[in-house]
Amino acid sequence: MFPSDSVLRFAPSPNGELHLGHAYSALINHAMARALGGTFLLRHEDIDTARCTPAFERQVEEDLAFLGLSWDEQPRRQSEHMHDYAAALEALAAEDLVYPAFMSRGEIKAHVERFEEEEGRAWPRDPDGAPLYPGLDRHASTKEREKRMSEGARFAWRLDVERAIEMVPALTWEEHGASPIGESGTIVARPLEWGDVVLGRMDIPTSYQLSVVVDDAIQGVTDVVRGRDLFYATSIQRLLQALLGLPQPRYHHHELILGADGRKLSKSARDTSLRSLREAGLTAEDIRRMVGLPGRPGGLGEAAAVRPRGSSARR
Ligand code: GLU
């Protein structure tokens, strides 16, 4: 079903404590990699150097070891590979696909409020609920851009998504898991829903969206297994893969582990952090049971839980 050169990764950001949702994701990534005879990688997504710390990174590794998981190569630390992302950003800039966007968060908010008040209708929002970038500076002249930059104006590099989609054919991906509303199989990417996403900042030549596709390609990731909260982001990631000529992995968006209140777990809620559960005396077996994965590490329970579409396993 999958080639034995399968490469899977667990890619948390070391900016807080891992929780049960991370445990679930790491466990099924690991089980799937082992069941396929493939490779399981750990990647520290630490481009946000202000919030990511070596202490959280160590804790990620301790938590995974506690769960009985081992990874096959030295973990990749994104902060050590900024040149890879800068090169990708430059390749997009060379095609005129990114522009310096000067509107601050406050200015975007004010623009959106004014529009909604004057027009009496809602400003479009991305799948995460954030207003789309108004793009007033999308077509500014080189002279204007240089002037603002030399004045020290703050900006972010944003993708000109409308121009970008003209450069590539209609994009799809193979979904072996499901979207939040149950879509599966061949999914049509809808990158326009995200508007002009940020691909780089003044001080960091990348963003989550850019570095994740660059790294998945560099690391040869064949199967992206992650939570359903990232299902819609796949549209932008497919677009970036196509623009940069990168291979497309298969995707498996798994269900999220929700808190007792039915909401998504957060890194700041200490009660479901793996560390506090570990310190309270719970074992790896207990954690596996709590996330609905009974059985031994790497045992059949998990492989069945992640078996792709078309198989006879219960999903
Ligand atoms: N670093 C991302 C997160 O912690 C996950 C990236 C991915 O799996 O694509 O949410």
PDB file of N, CA and C and ligand atoms in Angstrom, residues 9 11-13 45 208 212 226 230 267, ligand 1:
ATOM      1  N   ARG A   9       6.983  12.122  10.040  1.00  0.00           N
ATOM      2  CA  ARG A   9       7.626  13.011  11.021  1.00  0.00           C
ATOM      3  C   ARG A   9       6.622  13.520  12.029  1.00  0.00           C
ATOM      4  N   ALA A  11       6.351  16.920  14.244  1.00  0.00           N
ATOM      5  CA  ALA A  11       7.024  18.220  14.100  1.00  0.00           C
ATOM      6  C   ALA A  11       6.447  19.284  15.031  1.00  0.00           C
ATOM      7  N   PRO A  12       6.618  19.125  16.331  1.00  0.00           N
ATOM      8  CA  PRO A  12       6.051  20.124  17.246  1.00  0.00           C
ATOM      9  C   PRO A  12       6.911  21.382  17.330  1.00  0.00           C
ATOM     10  N   SER A  13       6.310  22.451  17.805  1.00  0.00           N
ATOM     11  CA  SER A  13       7.070  23.666  18.097  1.00  0.00           C
ATOM     12  C   SER A  13       7.415  23.648  19.578  1.00  0.00           C
ATOM     13  N   GLU A  45      10.164  22.563  15.283  1.00  0.00           N
ATOM     14  CA  GLU A  45       9.779  23.730  14.472  1.00  0.00           C
ATOM     15  C   GLU A  45       9.925  24.981  15.332  1.00  0.00           C
ATOM     16  N   TYR A 208       5.718  29.531   9.260  1.00  0.00           N
ATOM     17  CA  TYR A 208       5.355  28.113   9.379  1.00  0.00           C
ATOM     18  C   TYR A 208       5.104  27.487   8.005  1.00  0.00           C
ATOM     19  N   VAL A 212       7.617  24.518   6.603  1.00  0.00           N
ATOM     20  CA  VAL A 212       7.096  23.149   6.666  1.00  0.00           C
ATOM     21  C   VAL A 212       7.207  22.465   5.294  1.00  0.00           C
ATOM     22  N   ARG A 226      -0.919  14.380  10.753  1.00  0.00           N
ATOM     23  CA  ARG A 226      -1.035  15.467  11.737  1.00  0.00           C
ATOM     24  C   ARG A 226      -2.504  15.738  12.023  1.00  0.00           C
ATOM     25  N   LEU A 230      -4.893  21.261  10.928  1.00  0.00           N
ATOM     26  CA  LEU A 230      -4.012  21.728   9.855  1.00  0.00           C
ATOM     27  C   LEU A 230      -4.506  21.289   8.471  1.00  0.00           C
ATOM     28  N   LYS A 267      -1.407  24.373  24.675  1.00  0.00           N
ATOM     29  CA  LYS A 267      -0.129  24.150  25.332  1.00  0.00           C
ATOM     30  C   LYS A 267      -0.065  24.847  26.677  1.00  0.00           C
TER      31      LYS A 267
HETATM   32  N1  GLU B   1       4.653  22.662  14.095  1.00  0.00           N
HETATM   33  C1  GLU B   1       3.262  22.487  13.838  1.00  0.00           C
HETATM   34  C2  GLU B   1       2.506  22.471  15.164  1.00  0.00           C
HETATM   35  O1  GLU B   1       3.118  22.292  16.196  1.00  0.00           O
HETATM   36  C3  GLU B   1       2.941  21.195  13.122  1.00  0.00           C
HETATM   37  C4  GLU B   1       3.464  21.174  11.751  1.00  0.00           C
HETATM   38  C5  GLU B   1       2.896  20.085  10.864  1.00  0.00           C
HETATM   39  O2  GLU B   1       2.673  18.968  11.331  1.00  0.00           O
HETATM   40  O3  GLU B   1       2.700  20.352   9.691  1.00  0.00           O
HETATM   41  O4  GLU B   1       1.316  22.648  15.147  1.00  0.00           O
END
